[in-house]
CSV table of C-alpha atoms in Angstrom, one decimal:
chain,number,residue,atom,x,y,z
A,1,UNK,CA,-22.5,-42.3,3.2
A,2,UNK,CA,-21.3,-43.1,-0.7
A,3,UNK,CA,-23.6,-40.4,-1.4
A,4,UNK,CA,-21.4,-38.1,1.4
A,5,UNK,CA,-18.1,-39.9,0.5
A,6,UNK,CA,-18.4,-38.4,-3.3
A,7,UNK,CA,-19.9,-34.9,-2.1
A,8,UNK,CA,-16.8,-34.3,0.0
A,9,UNK,CA,-14.5,-35.4,-3.1
A,10,UNK,CA,-16.6,-33.2,-5.5
A,11,UNK,CA,-15.5,-30.3,-2.5
A,12,UNK,CA,-12.0,-31.3,-2.5
A,13,UNK,CA,-11.9,-30.9,-6.1
A,14,UNK,CA,-13.4,-27.8,-6.0
A,15,UNK,CA,-11.3,-26.3,-3.5
A,16,UNK,CA,-8.4,-27.5,-5.5
A,17,UNK,CA,-8.9,-26.0,-8.7
A,18,UNK,CA,-10.5,-22.7,-7.1
A,19,UNK,CA,-6.6,-22.1,-5.1
A,20,UNK,CA,-4.5,-23.3,-8.2
A,21,UNK,CA,-6.0,-20.4,-10.8
A,22,UNK,CA,-3.9,-17.7,-12.0
A,23,UNK,CA,-4.6,-14.4,-10.9
A,24,UNK,CA,-6.6,-12.8,-13.9
A,25,UNK,CA,-5.3,-9.6,-15.5
A,26,UNK,CA,-8.0,-7.5,-13.9
A,27,UNK,CA,-6.7,-8.9,-10.1
A,28,UNK,CA,-3.1,-7.9,-11.7
A,29,UNK,CA,-3.7,-4.1,-12.7
A,30,UNK,CA,-5.8,-4.1,-9.0
A,31,UNK,CA,-2.8,-5.5,-6.8
A,32,UNK,CA,-0.3,-3.6,-8.7
A,33,UNK,CA,-1.9,-0.1,-9.7
A,34,UNK,CA,-4.7,0.4,-7.7
A,35,UNK,CA,-3.1,-0.2,-4.3
A,36,UNK,CA,-0.1,2.3,-5.2
A,37,UNK,CA,-2.7,4.7,-6.3
A,38,UNK,CA,-2.5,5.4,-2.6
A,39,UNK,CA,0.9,6.1,-2.1
A,40,UNK,CA,0.2,8.9,-4.5
A,41,UNK,CA,-2.3,10.1,-2.5
A,42,UNK,CA,-0.5,9.7,0.9
A,43,UNK,CA,2.3,11.6,-0.7
A,44,UNK,CA,4.1,14.2,2.0
A,45,UNK,CA,2.2,16.5,3.8
A,46,UNK,CA,-1.4,14.7,2.8
A,47,UNK,CA,-0.8,11.9,4.9
A,48,UNK,CA,-0.1,14.2,8.2
A,49,UNK,CA,-3.5,16.1,7.1
A,50,UNK,CA,-5.3,12.8,7.2
A,51,UNK,CA,-4.3,11.9,10.4
A,52,UNK,CA,-4.8,15.0,11.9
A,53,UNK,CA,-8.6,15.1,10.3
A,54,UNK,CA,-8.8,11.4,11.9
A,55,UNK,CA,-7.3,12.4,15.7
A,56,UNK,CA,-9.9,15.7,15.1
A,57,UNK,CA,-12.4,12.9,14.7
A,58,UNK,CA,-11.2,10.8,17.7
A,59,UNK,CA,-10.5,8.1,14.9
A,60,UNK,CA,-6.8,8.6,15.0
A,61,UNK,CA,-6.8,4.6,16.4
A,62,UNK,CA,-5.2,0.9,16.6
A,63,UNK,CA,-5.9,-2.4,17.2
A,64,UNK,CA,-4.2,-5.0,19.5
A,65,UNK,CA,-5.5,-8.5,20.1
A,66,UNK,CA,-9.1,-7.5,19.6
A,67,UNK,CA,-8.4,-3.8,21.3
A,68,UNK,CA,-9.0,-0.2,20.6
A,69,UNK,CA,-6.2,2.0,21.3
A,70,UNK,CA,-6.2,6.0,20.8
A,71,UNK,CA,-3.0,6.4,18.7
A,72,UNK,CA,-0.5,8.8,18.5
A,73,UNK,CA,0.9,9.5,14.6
A,74,UNK,CA,3.9,7.5,15.5
A,75,UNK,CA,2.1,4.4,16.5
A,76,UNK,CA,-0.9,4.5,13.6
A,77,UNK,CA,2.2,4.9,11.0
A,78,UNK,CA,4.0,1.8,12.6
A,79,UNK,CA,1.0,-0.3,14.1
A,80,UNK,CA,-1.6,0.4,11.0
A,81,UNK,CA,0.1,2.5,8.1
A,82,UNK,CA,3.3,0.7,7.1
A,83,UNK,CA,2.1,-3.1,7.8
A,84,UNK,CA,-0.9,-2.5,5.3
A,85,UNK,CA,1.9,-0.7,2.6
A,86,UNK,CA,3.4,-4.3,3.7
A,87,UNK,CA,0.9,-6.0,3.0
A,88,UNK,CA,0.4,-5.1,0.0
A,89,UNK,CA,3.7,-5.5,-1.2
A,90,UNK,CA,3.9,-9.0,0.1
A,91,UNK,CA,0.4,-9.4,-2.2
A,92,UNK,CA,2.3,-7.6,-4.9
A,93,UNK,CA,5.3,-10.5,-4.4
A,94,UNK,CA,2.7,-13.3,-4.6
A,95,UNK,CA,2.0,-12.4,-8.1
A,96,UNK,CA,3.1,-14.6,-10.7
A,97,UNK,CA,5.5,-13.4,-12.9
A,98,UNK,CA,5.5,-14.1,-16.7
A,99,UNK,CA,6.6,-12.4,-19.8
A,100,UNK,CA,3.7,-10.3,-19.7
A,101,UNK,CA,3.5,-8.9,-16.2
A,102,UNK,CA,7.0,-8.9,-15.2
A,103,UNK,CA,7.5,-5.2,-16.2
A,104,UNK,CA,4.6,-3.9,-14.8
A,105,UNK,CA,5.0,-6.2,-11.3
A,106,UNK,CA,9.3,-5.3,-10.9
A,107,UNK,CA,7.9,-1.6,-10.9
A,108,UNK,CA,4.9,-1.9,-8.9
A,109,UNK,CA,7.0,-3.6,-6.3
A,110,UNK,CA,10.0,-1.2,-6.6
A,111,UNK,CA,8.0,2.0,-6.3
A,112,UNK,CA,6.3,-0.1,-2.9
A,113,UNK,CA,9.6,-1.1,-1.7
A,114,UNK,CA,11.1,3.3,-2.1
A,115,UNK,CA,7.9,4.4,-0.5
A,116,UNK,CA,8.0,1.8,2.8
A,117,UNK,CA,11.6,3.1,3.4
A,118,UNK,CA,10.9,6.5,3.4
A,119,UNK,CA,7.8,5.6,5.5
A,120,UNK,CA,9.9,4.1,8.1
A,121,UNK,CA,12.3,7.2,7.8
A,122,UNK,CA,11.1,10.1,7.0
A,123,UNK,CA,7.9,9.6,8.0
A,124,UNK,CA,8.7,8.3,11.5
A,125,UNK,CA,10.8,11.4,11.9
A,126,UNK,CA,8.0,13.7,11.1
A,127,UNK,CA,5.4,11.7,12.9
A,128,UNK,CA,7.1,12.2,15.9
A,129,UNK,CA,7.4,15.7,15.7
A,130,UNK,CA,4.1,16.1,15.9
A,131,UNK,CA,3.5,14.0,18.6
A,132,UNK,CA,6.1,15.6,20.5
A,133,UNK,CA,4.0,19.4,19.6
A,134,UNK,CA,6.9,20.7,17.5
A,135,UNK,CA,6.1,23.8,15.7
A,136,UNK,CA,4.1,23.8,12.3
A,137,UNK,CA,7.6,25.7,11.1
A,138,UNK,CA,9.7,23.0,11.6
A,139,UNK,CA,7.7,20.6,10.8
A,140,UNK,CA,7.4,22.5,7.5
A,141,UNK,CA,11.0,22.4,7.4
A,142,UNK,CA,11.3,19.1,7.1
A,143,UNK,CA,8.5,18.1,4.7
A,144,UNK,CA,11.0,21.1,2.1
A,145,UNK,CA,14.2,18.4,3.2
A,146,UNK,CA,12.2,15.4,2.3
A,147,UNK,CA,10.6,16.9,-0.7
A,148,UNK,CA,13.7,17.7,-1.9
A,149,UNK,CA,15.4,14.5,-1.9
A,150,UNK,CA,12.7,12.0,-3.3
A,151,UNK,CA,9.7,13.8,-4.9
A,152,UNK,CA,11.6,13.7,-8.2
A,153,UNK,CA,12.5,9.6,-7.7
A,154,UNK,CA,8.9,9.2,-6.3
A,155,UNK,CA,7.8,11.1,-9.1
A,156,UNK,CA,9.9,8.5,-11.7
A,157,UNK,CA,8.8,5.8,-9.9
A,158,UNK,CA,5.1,6.3,-10.3
A,159,UNK,CA,5.7,7.1,-14.3
A,160,UNK,CA,7.1,3.8,-14.7
A,161,UNK,CA,4.3,2.2,-12.8
A,162,UNK,CA,2.1,3.8,-14.9
A,163,UNK,CA,3.6,3.2,-18.1
A,164,UNK,CA,3.8,-0.9,-17.3
A,165,UNK,CA,0.0,-0.8,-16.3
A,166,UNK,CA,-0.7,0.6,-19.5
A,167,UNK,CA,1.6,-1.2,-21.2
A,168,UNK,CA,0.3,-4.7,-19.6
A,169,UNK,CA,-3.6,-3.3,-19.7
A,170,UNK,CA,-3.6,-3.0,-23.6
A,171,UNK,CA,-2.2,-6.1,-24.4
A,172,UNK,CA,-4.4,-8.2,-21.9
A,173,UNK,CA,-7.4,-6.0,-22.5
A,174,UNK,CA,-8.1,-4.7,-19.0
A,175,UNK,CA,-9.7,-1.5,-19.1
A,176,UNK,CA,-7.3,1.0,-17.4
A,177,UNK,CA,-8.0,4.5,-17.4
A,178,UNK,CA,-5.7,7.4,-15.5
A,179,UNK,CA,-7.2,11.1,-14.5
């Protein structure tokens, strides 16, 4: 019995040690930069092209209480995409901010908040147009308006994140390459 208690004590101490460990610089980069790459990949019409492909292959779905449902573009946006982005943002917000990571974390948060905002507003409007069967010409016009008001700021925030990531990675010895 004493042996079991000692083993349990060791397990508890190890669990506490593991749970208290700080994020490694590699993990900080993964959470702040690599997840942000998805934002760039899904900027503009590319996101909706992916949804079209999912729908064509009958993979445009969401899950609720363990049940699978076919999704409209709006449902997929609100039940899958936005919650995934918000989860990534929460992961970034939980990172320990210190002198080295402050700029990287804050620029990543700013980019995610900016993007989540346009997903909730602009992308929601575009998704609704797809769901309502609007013409591609009408949808393209909305895309033009969206890009006119958001593309420059998106590029700027993305560039700020890249620069902060380069500085952080260099200082911490993290292998980071941009292509």
